[in-house]
PDB file of C-alpha atoms in Angstrom:
ATOM      1  CA  UNK W 598      26.255  -4.166 -10.002  1.00 26.00           C
ATOM      2  CA  UNK W 599      27.021  -0.970  -8.124  1.00 28.00           C
ATOM      3  CA  UNK W 600      24.821   0.703  -5.547  1.00 29.00           C
ATOM      4  CA  UNK W 601      23.673   3.530  -7.769  1.00 28.00           C
ATOM      5  CA  UNK W 602      22.545   1.307 -10.624  1.00 26.00           C
ATOM      6  CA  UNK W 603      20.597  -1.020  -8.341  1.00 27.00           C
ATOM      7  CA  UNK W 604      18.906   1.815  -6.507  1.00 30.00           C
ATOM      8  CA  UNK W 605      18.084   3.579  -9.737  1.00 30.00           C
ATOM      9  CA  UNK W 606      15.782   0.679 -10.536  1.00 35.00           C
ATOM     10  CA  UNK W 607      14.846  -0.712  -7.146  1.00 38.00           C
ATOM     11  CA  UNK W 608      15.626   1.677  -4.338  1.00 36.00           C
ATOM     12  CA  UNK W 609      12.789   4.060  -5.093  1.00 39.00           C
ATOM     13  CA  UNK W 610       9.682   2.014  -5.624  1.00 43.00           C
ATOM     14  CA  UNK W 611       7.122   4.639  -6.518  1.00 39.00           C
ATOM     15  CA  UNK W 612       8.144   5.450 -10.069  1.00 37.00           C
ATOM     16  CA  UNK W 613       5.856   5.054 -13.049  1.00 33.00           C
ATOM     17  CA  UNK W 614       8.525   3.824 -15.431  1.00 33.00           C
ATOM     18  CA  UNK W 615      10.826   2.013 -13.018  1.00 44.00           C
ATOM     19  CA  UNK W 616      11.137  -1.595 -11.953  1.00 52.00           C
ATOM     20  CA  UNK W 617      11.838  -3.138  -8.579  1.00 56.00           C
ATOM     21  CA  UNK W 618      14.396  -5.805  -7.733  1.00 48.00           C
ATOM     22  CA  UNK W 619      13.160  -8.179  -5.018  1.00 46.00           C
ATOM     23  CA  UNK W 620      16.484  -8.457  -3.194  1.00 42.00           C
ATOM     24  CA  UNK W 621      19.403  -6.199  -2.441  1.00 38.00           C
ATOM     25  CA  UNK W 622      22.312  -7.727  -0.550  1.00 36.00           C
ATOM     26  CA  UNK W 623      25.743  -6.423   0.371  1.00 40.00           C
ATOM     27  CA  UNK W 624      28.536  -7.826  -1.748  1.00 38.00           C
ATOM     28  CA  UNK W 625      32.088  -8.645  -0.708  1.00 34.00           C
ATOM     29  CA  UNK W 626      33.282  -5.235  -1.835  1.00 35.00           C
ATOM     30  CA  UNK W 627      30.731  -3.459   0.337  1.00 36.00           C
ATOM     31  CA  UNK W 628      28.466  -2.447  -2.543  1.00 33.00           C
ATOM     32  CA  UNK W 629      24.894  -3.632  -2.870  1.00 35.00           C
ATOM     33  CA  UNK W 630      23.989  -6.275  -5.390  1.00 31.00           C
ATOM     34  CA  UNK W 631      21.067  -8.433  -6.410  1.00 25.00           C
ATOM     35  CA  UNK W 632      20.632 -11.596  -4.393  1.00 29.00           C
ATOM     36  CA  UNK W 633      18.183 -14.176  -5.698  1.00 26.00           C
ATOM     37  CA  UNK W 634      19.254 -17.170  -3.654  1.00 24.00           C
ATOM     38  CA  UNK W 635      16.616 -19.173  -1.784  1.00 24.00           C
ATOM     39  CA  UNK W 636      18.289 -18.387   1.532  1.00 25.00           C
ATOM     40  CA  UNK W 637      17.834 -14.680   0.915  1.00 23.00           C
ATOM     41  CA  UNK W 638      14.057 -14.921   0.564  1.00 21.00           C
ATOM     42  CA  UNK W 639      12.340 -14.396   3.885  1.00 24.00           C
ATOM     43  CA  UNK W 640       8.638 -14.672   4.669  1.00 23.00           C
ATOM     44  CA  UNK W 641       7.993 -14.277   8.355  1.00 25.00           C
ATOM     45  CA  UNK W 642       4.812 -12.222   8.345  1.00 25.00           C
ATOM     46  CA  UNK W 643       2.245 -14.601   6.840  1.00 25.00           C
ATOM     47  CA  UNK W 644      -1.238 -14.215   8.335  1.00 26.00           C
ATOM     48  CA  UNK W 645      -3.998 -16.754   8.737  1.00 27.00           C
ATOM     49  CA  UNK W 646      -5.979 -15.331   5.828  1.00 38.00           C
ATOM     50  CA  UNK W 647      -4.219 -14.214   2.676  1.00 41.00           C
ATOM     51  CA  UNK W 648      -6.001 -10.894   2.345  1.00 47.00           C
ATOM     52  CA  UNK W 649      -5.766  -9.857   6.001  1.00 55.00           C
ATOM     53  CA  UNK W 650      -3.312  -7.115   6.710  1.00 58.00           C
ATOM     54  CA  UNK W 651      -2.362  -4.855   9.599  1.00 61.00           C
ATOM     55  CA  UNK W 652      -2.461  -1.150   8.819  1.00 63.00           C
ATOM     56  CA  UNK W 653      -0.496   1.554  10.568  1.00 64.00           C
ATOM     57  CA  UNK W 654       0.907   3.630   7.716  1.00 72.00           C
ATOM     58  CA  UNK W 655       1.038   7.259   8.823  1.00 66.00           C
ATOM     59  CA  UNK W 656      -0.472   9.669   6.336  1.00 62.00           C
ATOM     60  CA  UNK W 657       2.641  11.790   6.792  1.00 62.00           C
ATOM     61  CA  UNK W 658       4.575   8.978   5.090  1.00 61.00           C
ATOM     62  CA  UNK W 659       2.045   9.003   2.271  1.00 60.00           C
ATOM     63  CA  UNK W 660       2.635  12.666   1.488  1.00 56.00           C
ATOM     64  CA  UNK W 661       3.429  14.015  -1.962  1.00 39.00           C
ATOM     65  CA  UNK W 662       6.921  14.928  -0.765  1.00 48.00           C
ATOM     66  CA  UNK W 663       7.668  11.294   0.030  1.00 46.00           C
ATOM     67  CA  UNK W 664       6.612  10.286  -3.479  1.00 48.00           C
ATOM     68  CA  UNK W 665       8.375  12.983  -5.462  1.00 48.00           C
ATOM     69  CA  UNK W 666      11.818  11.413  -5.844  1.00 48.00           C
ATOM     70  CA  UNK W 667      12.968  10.620  -9.355  1.00 46.00           C
ATOM     71  CA  UNK W 668      14.391   7.106  -9.767  1.00 44.00           C
ATOM     72  CA  UNK W 669      17.432   8.394 -11.574  1.00 41.00           C
ATOM     73  CA  UNK W 670      18.217  11.110  -9.063  1.00 55.00           C
ATOM     74  CA  UNK W 671      20.909  10.706  -6.393  1.00 61.00           C
ATOM     75  CA  UNK W 672      18.198  11.802  -3.960  1.00 66.00           C
ATOM     76  CA  UNK W 673      16.620   8.364  -4.398  1.00 64.00           C
ATOM     77  CA  UNK W 674      19.450   6.487  -2.709  1.00 71.00           C
ATOM     78  CA  UNK W 675      19.958   9.160  -0.073  1.00 79.00           C
ATOM     79  CA  UNK W 676      16.260   9.163   0.841  1.00 82.00           C
ATOM     80  CA  UNK W 677      16.304   5.447   1.536  1.00 86.00           C
ATOM     81  CA  UNK W 678      19.406   5.795   3.709  1.00 89.00           C
ATOM     82  CA  UNK W 679      18.612   9.116   5.365  1.00 90.00           C
ATOM     83  CA  UNK W 680      19.125   8.668   9.153  1.00 95.00           C
ATOM     84  CA  UNK W 681      16.682  11.488   9.946  1.00 90.00           C
ATOM     85  CA  UNK W 682      12.912  11.709  10.240  1.00 84.00           C
ATOM     86  CA  UNK W 683      12.499  11.965   6.462  1.00 82.00           C
ATOM     87  CA  UNK W 684      14.328   8.669   6.014  1.00 86.00           C
ATOM     88  CA  UNK W 685      12.089   7.004   8.597  1.00 86.00           C
ATOM     89  CA  UNK W 686       8.988   8.122   6.714  1.00 82.00           C
ATOM     90  CA  UNK W 687      10.369   7.032   3.365  1.00 84.00           C
ATOM     91  CA  UNK W 688      11.459   3.605   4.636  1.00 87.00           C
ATOM     92  CA  UNK W 689       8.003   3.099   6.116  1.00 84.00           C
ATOM     93  CA  UNK W 690       6.459   3.933   2.769  1.00 85.00           C
ATOM     94  CA  UNK W 691       8.798   1.508   0.988  1.00 85.00           C
ATOM     95  CA  UNK W 692       8.019  -1.240   3.509  1.00 88.00           C
ATOM     96  CA  UNK W 693       4.272  -0.956   2.934  1.00 87.00           C
ATOM     97  CA  UNK W 694       4.769  -0.714  -0.832  1.00 89.00           C
ATOM     98  CA  UNK W 695       6.715  -3.989  -0.805  1.00 89.00           C
ATOM     99  CA  UNK W 696       3.978  -5.609   1.315  1.00 90.00           C
ATOM    100  CA  UNK W 697       1.314  -4.523  -1.172  1.00 92.00           C
ATOM    101  CA  UNK W 698       3.196  -5.211  -4.408  1.00 92.00           C
ATOM    102  CA  UNK W 699       5.213  -8.388  -3.829  1.00 92.00           C
ATOM    103  CA  UNK W 700       4.153 -11.819  -2.652  1.00 92.00           C
ATOM    104  CA  UNK W 701       5.507 -13.810   0.296  1.00 91.00           C
ATOM    105  CA  UNK W 702       8.240 -15.465  -1.773  1.00 93.00           C
ATOM    106  CA  UNK W 703       9.788 -12.073  -2.515  1.00 92.00           C
ATOM    107  CA  UNK W 704      11.517  -9.480  -0.389  1.00 91.00           C
ATOM    108  CA  UNK W 705      13.504  -6.283  -0.684  1.00 88.00           C
ATOM    109  CA  UNK W 706      16.667  -5.674   1.334  1.00 88.00           C
ATOM    110  CA  UNK W 707      19.106  -2.851   1.841  1.00 89.00           C
ATOM    111  CA  UNK W 708      21.179  -1.318   4.625  1.00 93.00           C
ATOM    112  CA  UNK W 709      21.481   2.140   6.122  1.00 95.00           C
ATOM    113  CA  UNK W 710      23.528   3.724   8.914  1.00 96.00           C
ATOM    114  CA  UNK W 711      22.012   5.778  11.712  1.00 96.00           C
ATOM    115  CA  UNK W 712      23.570   8.867  13.273  1.00 96.00           C
ATOM    116  CA  UNK W 713      25.234   6.798  15.987  1.00 97.00           C
ATOM    117  CA  UNK W 714      27.043   4.761  13.329  1.00 97.00           C
ATOM    118  CA  UNK W 715      24.943   1.600  13.774  1.00 97.00           C
ATOM    119  CA  UNK W 716      24.205  -0.293  10.555  1.00 97.00           C
ATOM    120  CA  UNK W 717      20.603  -1.408  10.019  1.00 97.00           C
ATOM    121  CA  UNK W 718      20.085  -4.255   7.553  1.00 96.00           C
ATOM    122  CA  UNK W 719      16.491  -4.106   6.415  1.00 94.00           C
ATOM    123  CA  UNK W 720      14.478  -6.939   4.871  1.00 94.00           C
ATOM    124  CA  UNK W 721      10.973  -5.968   3.723  1.00 92.00           C
ATOM    125  CA  UNK W 722       8.904  -9.022   2.853  1.00 90.00           C
ATOM    126  CA  UNK W 723       6.071  -9.066   0.345  1.00 92.00           C
ATOM    127  CA  UNK W 724       2.597 -10.143   1.321  1.00 91.00           C
ATOM    128  CA  UNK W 725      -0.358  -9.420  -0.974  1.00 92.00           C
ATOM    129  CA  UNK W 726       1.315  -9.785  -4.383  1.00 93.00           C
ATOM    130  CA  UNK W 727      -0.733  -7.137  -6.187  1.00 94.00           C
ATOM    131  CA  UNK W 728       2.153  -6.435  -8.586  1.00 94.00           C
ATOM    132  CA  UNK W 729       4.501  -9.382  -8.070  1.00 91.00           C
ATOM    133  CA  UNK W 730       6.031  -9.001 -11.552  1.00 91.00           C
ATOM    134  CA  UNK W 731       7.463  -5.625 -10.592  1.00 88.00           C
ATOM    135  CA  UNK W 732      10.825  -7.310 -10.064  1.00 81.00           C
ATOM    136  CA  UNK W 733      10.943  -8.091 -13.790  1.00 84.00           C
ATOM    137  CA  UNK W 734       9.175  -5.243 -15.569  1.00 84.00           C
ATOM    138  CA  UNK W 735       7.709  -1.765 -15.034  1.00 83.00           C
ATOM    139  CA  UNK W 736       4.307  -1.460 -13.435  1.00 85.00           C
ATOM    140  CA  UNK W 737       1.362  -1.497 -15.813  1.00 91.00           C
ATOM    141  CA  UNK W 738      -1.796   0.582 -15.294  1.00 92.00           C
ATOM    142  CA  UNK W 739      -3.379  -2.108 -13.110  1.00 94.00           C
ATOM    143  CA  UNK W 740      -0.304  -2.448 -10.912  1.00 94.00           C
ATOM    144  CA  UNK W 741       0.012   1.294 -10.404  1.00 92.00           C
ATOM    145  CA  UNK W 742      -3.601   1.658  -9.333  1.00 95.00           C
ATOM    146  CA  UNK W 743      -3.827  -1.501  -7.230  1.00 95.00           C
ATOM    147  CA  UNK W 744      -0.652  -0.700  -5.272  1.00 94.00           C
ATOM    148  CA  UNK W 745      -1.890   2.872  -4.798  1.00 93.00           C
ATOM    149  CA  UNK W 746      -5.259   1.679  -3.511  1.00 95.00           C
ATOM    150  CA  UNK W 747      -3.538  -0.794  -1.196  1.00 94.00           C
ATOM    151  CA  UNK W 748      -1.323   1.922   0.300  1.00 92.00           C
ATOM    152  CA  UNK W 749      -4.350   4.144   0.862  1.00 91.00           C
ATOM    153  CA  UNK W 750      -6.199   1.278   2.562  1.00 92.00           C
ATOM    154  CA  UNK W 751      -3.249   0.754   4.909  1.00 90.00           C
ATOM    155  CA  UNK W 752      -3.142   4.371   6.014  1.00 89.00           C
ATOM    156  CA  UNK W 753      -4.234   5.049   9.593  1.00 86.00           C
ATOM    157  CA  UNK W 754      -4.858   8.580  10.802  1.00 84.00           C
ATOM    158  CA  UNK W 755      -3.625   7.727  14.291  1.00 82.00           C
ATOM    159  CA  UNK W 756      -0.784   5.396  13.336  1.00 80.00           C
ATOM    160  CA  UNK W 757      -2.444   2.494  15.156  1.00 81.00           C
ATOM    161  CA  UNK W 758      -2.409  -1.068  13.860  1.00 84.00           C
ATOM    162  CA  UNK W 759      -5.797  -2.563  13.012  1.00 86.00           C
ATOM    163  CA  UNK W 760      -6.371  -5.894  11.293  1.00 87.00           C
ATOM    164  CA  UNK W 761      -8.468  -5.367   8.165  1.00 90.00           C
ATOM    165  CA  UNK W 762      -9.771  -7.572   5.381  1.00 91.00           C
ATOM    166  CA  UNK W 763      -8.878  -6.302   1.898  1.00 92.00           C
ATOM    167  CA  UNK W 764     -11.019  -7.255  -1.097  1.00 94.00           C
ATOM    168  CA  UNK W 765     -11.207  -6.468  -4.789  1.00 95.00           C
ATOM    169  CA  UNK W 766     -12.724  -7.538  -8.078  1.00 94.00           C
ATOM    170  CA  UNK W 767      -9.130  -8.047  -9.234  1.00 94.00           C
ATOM    171  CA  UNK W 768      -6.867 -11.002  -8.467  1.00 92.00           C
ATOM    172  CA  UNK W 769      -5.166 -11.992  -6.288  1.00 92.00           C
ATOM    173  CA  UNK W 770      -7.522 -10.414  -3.713  1.00 92.00           C
ATOM    174  CA  UNK W 771     -10.613 -11.739  -5.488  1.00 91.00           C
ATOM    175  CA  UNK W 772      -9.175 -15.241  -5.460  1.00 89.00           C
ATOM    176  CA  UNK W 773      -7.732 -15.229  -1.943  1.00 85.00           C
ATOM    177  CA  UNK W 774     -10.660 -14.030   0.176  1.00 86.00           C
ATOM    178  CA  UNK W 775     -12.567 -17.089   1.347  1.00 86.00           C
ATOM    179  CA  UNK W 776     -15.911 -17.586   3.112  1.00 88.00           C
ATOM    180  CA  UNK W 777     -14.328 -17.779   6.582  1.00 88.00           C
ATOM    181  CA  UNK W 778     -12.743 -14.360   6.156  1.00 88.00           C
ATOM    182  CA  UNK W 779     -16.000 -12.912   4.811  1.00 90.00           C
ATOM    183  CA  UNK W 780     -17.848 -14.235   7.859  1.00 91.00           C
ATOM    184  CA  UNK W 781     -15.312 -12.997  10.393  1.00 90.00           C
ATOM    185  CA  UNK W 782     -14.965  -9.539   8.805  1.00 91.00           C
ATOM    186  CA  UNK W 783     -18.577  -8.661   7.951  1.00 94.00           C
ATOM    187  CA  UNK W 784     -18.467  -4.867   8.348  1.00 95.00           C
ATOM    188  CA  UNK W 785     -17.623  -3.181   5.051  1.00 96.00           C
ATOM    189  CA  UNK W 786     -15.774  -0.007   5.954  1.00 95.00           C
ATOM    190  CA  UNK W 787     -15.437   1.593   2.538  1.00 96.00           C
ATOM    191  CA  UNK W 788     -13.205   1.667  -0.520  1.00 97.00           C
ATOM    192  CA  UNK W 789      -9.943   3.208  -1.728  1.00 96.00           C
ATOM    193  CA  UNK W 790      -8.601   3.980  -5.195  1.00 97.00           C
ATOM    194  CA  UNK W 791      -6.283   6.363  -7.054  1.00 94.00           C
ATOM    195  CA  UNK W 792      -2.874   6.574  -8.672  1.00 91.00           C
ATOM    196  CA  UNK W 793       0.288   7.603  -6.847  1.00 87.00           C
ATOM    197  CA  UNK W 794       2.333   7.055 -10.015  1.00 84.00           C
ATOM    198  CA  UNK W 795       0.637   9.671 -12.196  1.00 83.00           C
ATOM    199  CA  UNK W 796       2.026  13.112 -12.920  1.00 80.00           C
ATOM    200  CA  UNK W 797      -0.371  14.441 -10.293  1.00 85.00           C
ATOM    201  CA  UNK W 798      -0.705  11.708  -7.637  1.00 85.00           C
ATOM    202  CA  UNK W 799      -4.117  11.382  -6.033  1.00 90.00           C
ATOM    203  CA  UNK W 800      -6.050   9.058  -3.740  1.00 92.00           C
ATOM    204  CA  UNK W 801      -9.785   8.795  -3.087  1.00 94.00           C
ATOM    205  CA  UNK W 802     -11.827   7.057  -0.407  1.00 95.00           C
ATOM    206  CA  UNK W 803     -15.501   6.540   0.319  1.00 96.00           C
ATOM    207  CA  UNK W 804     -17.329   5.153   3.348  1.00 96.00           C
ATOM    208  CA  UNK W 805     -20.115   2.674   3.914  1.00 96.00           C
ATOM    209  CA  UNK W 806     -22.681   4.749   5.819  1.00 95.00           C
ATOM    210  CA  UNK W 807     -23.992   1.689   7.667  1.00 95.00           C
ATOM    211  CA  UNK W 808     -20.642   1.069   9.382  1.00 96.00           C
ATOM    212  CA  UNK W 809     -19.233   4.542  10.024  1.00 94.00           C
ATOM    213  CA  UNK W 810     -19.613   4.197  13.804  1.00 94.00           C
ATOM    214  CA  UNK W 811     -17.846   0.817  13.736  1.00 95.00           C
ATOM    215  CA  UNK W 812     -14.992   2.319  11.714  1.00 94.00           C
ATOM    216  CA  UNK W 813     -14.655   5.232  14.140  1.00 92.00           C
ATOM    217  CA  UNK W 814     -14.660   2.834  17.104  1.00 93.00           C
ATOM    218  CA  UNK W 815     -11.828   0.896  15.453  1.00 90.00           C
ATOM    219  CA  UNK W 816      -9.952   4.184  14.881  1.00 88.00           C
ATOM    220  CA  UNK W 817     -10.209   3.776  11.120  1.00 90.00           C
ATOM    221  CA  UNK W 818     -11.001   7.297   9.948  1.00 89.00           C
ATOM    222  CA  UNK W 819      -9.398   7.383   6.515  1.00 89.00           C
ATOM    223  CA  UNK W 820     -12.535   6.121   4.783  1.00 89.00           C
ATOM    224  CA  UNK W 821     -15.148   7.105   7.372  1.00 89.00           C
ATOM    225  CA  UNK W 822     -13.618  10.536   7.837  1.00 86.00           C
ATOM    226  CA  UNK W 823     -12.631  12.333  11.006  1.00 84.00           C
ATOM    227  CA  UNK W 824     -15.370  14.714  12.231  1.00 80.00           C
ATOM    228  CA  UNK W 825     -13.808  18.176  12.309  1.00 78.00           C
ATOM    229  CA  UNK W 826     -14.717  21.063  14.593  1.00 76.00           C
ATOM    230  CA  UNK W 827     -16.832  22.604  11.820  1.00 77.00           C
ATOM    231  CA  UNK W 828     -18.694  19.344  11.244  1.00 73.00           C
ATOM    232  CA  UNK W 829     -16.908  18.628   7.967  1.00 79.00           C
ATOM    233  CA  UNK W 830     -15.199  15.275   7.492  1.00 78.00           C
ATOM    234  CA  UNK W 831     -11.422  15.432   7.443  1.00 81.00           C
ATOM    235  CA  UNK W 832      -9.420  12.991   5.350  1.00 77.00           C
ATOM    236  CA  UNK W 833      -5.980  11.497   5.936  1.00 84.00           C
ATOM    237  CA  UNK W 834      -3.397  13.733   4.340  1.00 83.00           C
ATOM    238  CA  UNK W 835      -3.658  13.424   0.562  1.00 85.00           C
ATOM    239  CA  UNK W 836      -6.568  10.945   0.713  1.00 89.00           C
ATOM    240  CA  UNK W 837      -9.725  12.777  -0.347  1.00 91.00           C
ATOM    241  CA  UNK W 838     -12.963  11.420   1.120  1.00 92.00           C
ATOM    242  CA  UNK W 839     -15.615  11.766  -1.576  1.00 94.00           C
ATOM    243  CA  UNK W 840     -18.592  10.661   0.542  1.00 93.00           C
ATOM    244  CA  UNK W 841     -20.841   7.617   0.725  1.00 96.00           C
ATOM    245  CA  UNK W 842     -19.703   4.722  -1.470  1.00 97.00           C
ATOM    246  CA  UNK W 843     -23.318   4.255  -2.488  1.00 96.00           C
ATOM    247  CA  UNK W 844     -23.089   7.536  -4.397  1.00 96.00           C
ATOM    248  CA  UNK W 845     -19.689   6.944  -5.994  1.00 97.00           C
ATOM    249  CA  UNK W 846     -19.277   3.186  -6.523  1.00 97.00           C
ATOM    250  CA  UNK W 847     -21.100   0.229  -7.951  1.00 96.00           C
ATOM    251  CA  UNK W 848     -23.263  -1.888  -5.690  1.00 93.00           C
ATOM    252  CA  UNK W 849     -21.478  -4.292  -3.380  1.00 93.00           C
ATOM    253  CA  UNK W 850     -20.745  -7.588  -5.060  1.00 91.00           C
ATOM    254  CA  UNK W 851     -22.772 -10.009  -2.957  1.00 81.00           C
ATOM    255  CA  UNK W 852     -20.555 -13.088  -2.949  1.00 80.00           C
ATOM    256  CA  UNK W 853     -17.244 -11.254  -2.604  1.00 75.00           C
ATOM    257  CA  UNK W 854     -18.401  -8.237  -0.614  1.00 89.00           C
ATOM    258  CA  UNK W 855     -16.455  -5.671  -2.637  1.00 95.00           C
ATOM    259  CA  UNK W 856     -17.146  -2.669  -4.833  1.00 96.00           C
ATOM    260  CA  UNK W 857     -16.419  -3.594  -8.449  1.00 96.00           C
ATOM    261  CA  UNK W 858     -15.753  -0.004  -9.560  1.00 97.00           C
ATOM    262  CA  UNK W 859     -15.768   3.592  -8.318  1.00 97.00           C
ATOM    263  CA  UNK W 860     -15.757   7.068  -9.864  1.00 96.00           C
ATOM    264  CA  UNK W 861     -12.300   8.239 -10.868  1.00 94.00           C
ATOM    265  CA  UNK W 862     -11.274  11.775 -11.844  1.00 85.00           C
ATOM    266  CA  UNK W 863      -8.953  10.514 -14.586  1.00 83.00           C
ATOM    267  CA  UNK W 864     -10.866   7.678 -16.226  1.00 82.00           C
ATOM    268  CA  UNK W 865     -14.423   8.454 -15.153  1.00 90.00           C
ATOM    269  CA  UNK W 866     -14.627   4.955 -13.649  1.00 94.00           C
ATOM    270  CA  UNK W 867     -12.028   2.537 -12.315  1.00 96.00           C
ATOM    271  CA  UNK W 868     -12.252  -1.124 -11.459  1.00 95.00           C
ATOM    272  CA  UNK W 869      -8.960  -1.015  -9.578  1.00 97.00           C
ATOM    273  CA  UNK W 870     -10.500  -0.521  -6.163  1.00 97.00           C
ATOM    274  CA  UNK W 871      -9.632  -2.003  -2.761  1.00 96.00           C
ATOM    275  CA  UNK W 872     -12.567  -2.538  -0.430  1.00 96.00           C
ATOM    276  CA  UNK W 873     -11.849  -2.887   3.287  1.00 94.00           C
ATOM    277  CA  UNK W 874     -13.809  -4.663   6.012  1.00 94.00           C
ATOM    278  CA  UNK W 875     -13.594  -4.830   9.803  1.00 93.00           C
ATOM    279  CA  UNK W 876     -14.542  -7.390  12.429  1.00 90.00           C
TER     280      UNK W 876
END
């Protein structure tokens, strides 16, 4: 399989009708090919709780420009291998997308060459498994919205890494979050939802008014909002902060500590929501 055909399906992940191959490896002829061998699967970033995840995705990487590539366009392959700042942003976005979508038995690999001629062989390992069948078929409506919400939840205004607990009414997050994690991460920060795969990508966030100060102290402003000079709350790039979750979402589910649904501009209501919590 040649480079172009692999990347048309797998190289650009954020495509509504595309699929994603879990492994890309360099063949003997120097092209990239699928590699499904056990040795190729790497999982070195497992955390103590399945739904815990570090977040440091810059909102610059989550911009509309970074999502606008067409899977069938030559720009797709060049974006992934761009040695400049745009390539860095796009690779970061792909790395977080893999972490959200695939599980720990899956990974995505490719290589690119920097301006000094050094070859970088990347291996992005899955973690949460919110759309682990993406390697076999296009994303369905649930996968599109859950991966989008996950990416929004990982976005940090300051680019700092903070350990958060991610929860949802949907599996696998509903299944994976246990009582120990609920106890150790008791401060509900807010919720994220949206669809980056729609014709007009959008993301929404709301905050839990009780824990806004805790979120600010942890430098997590993408749900709580960053207080601007005029007193208005500023969001993180394309993430629109709609206000208090109490006004836009269902009541917190007591046993799982998550919002079951939130208001959505497209559907009126969506159950594909990721709730985040802090220590």
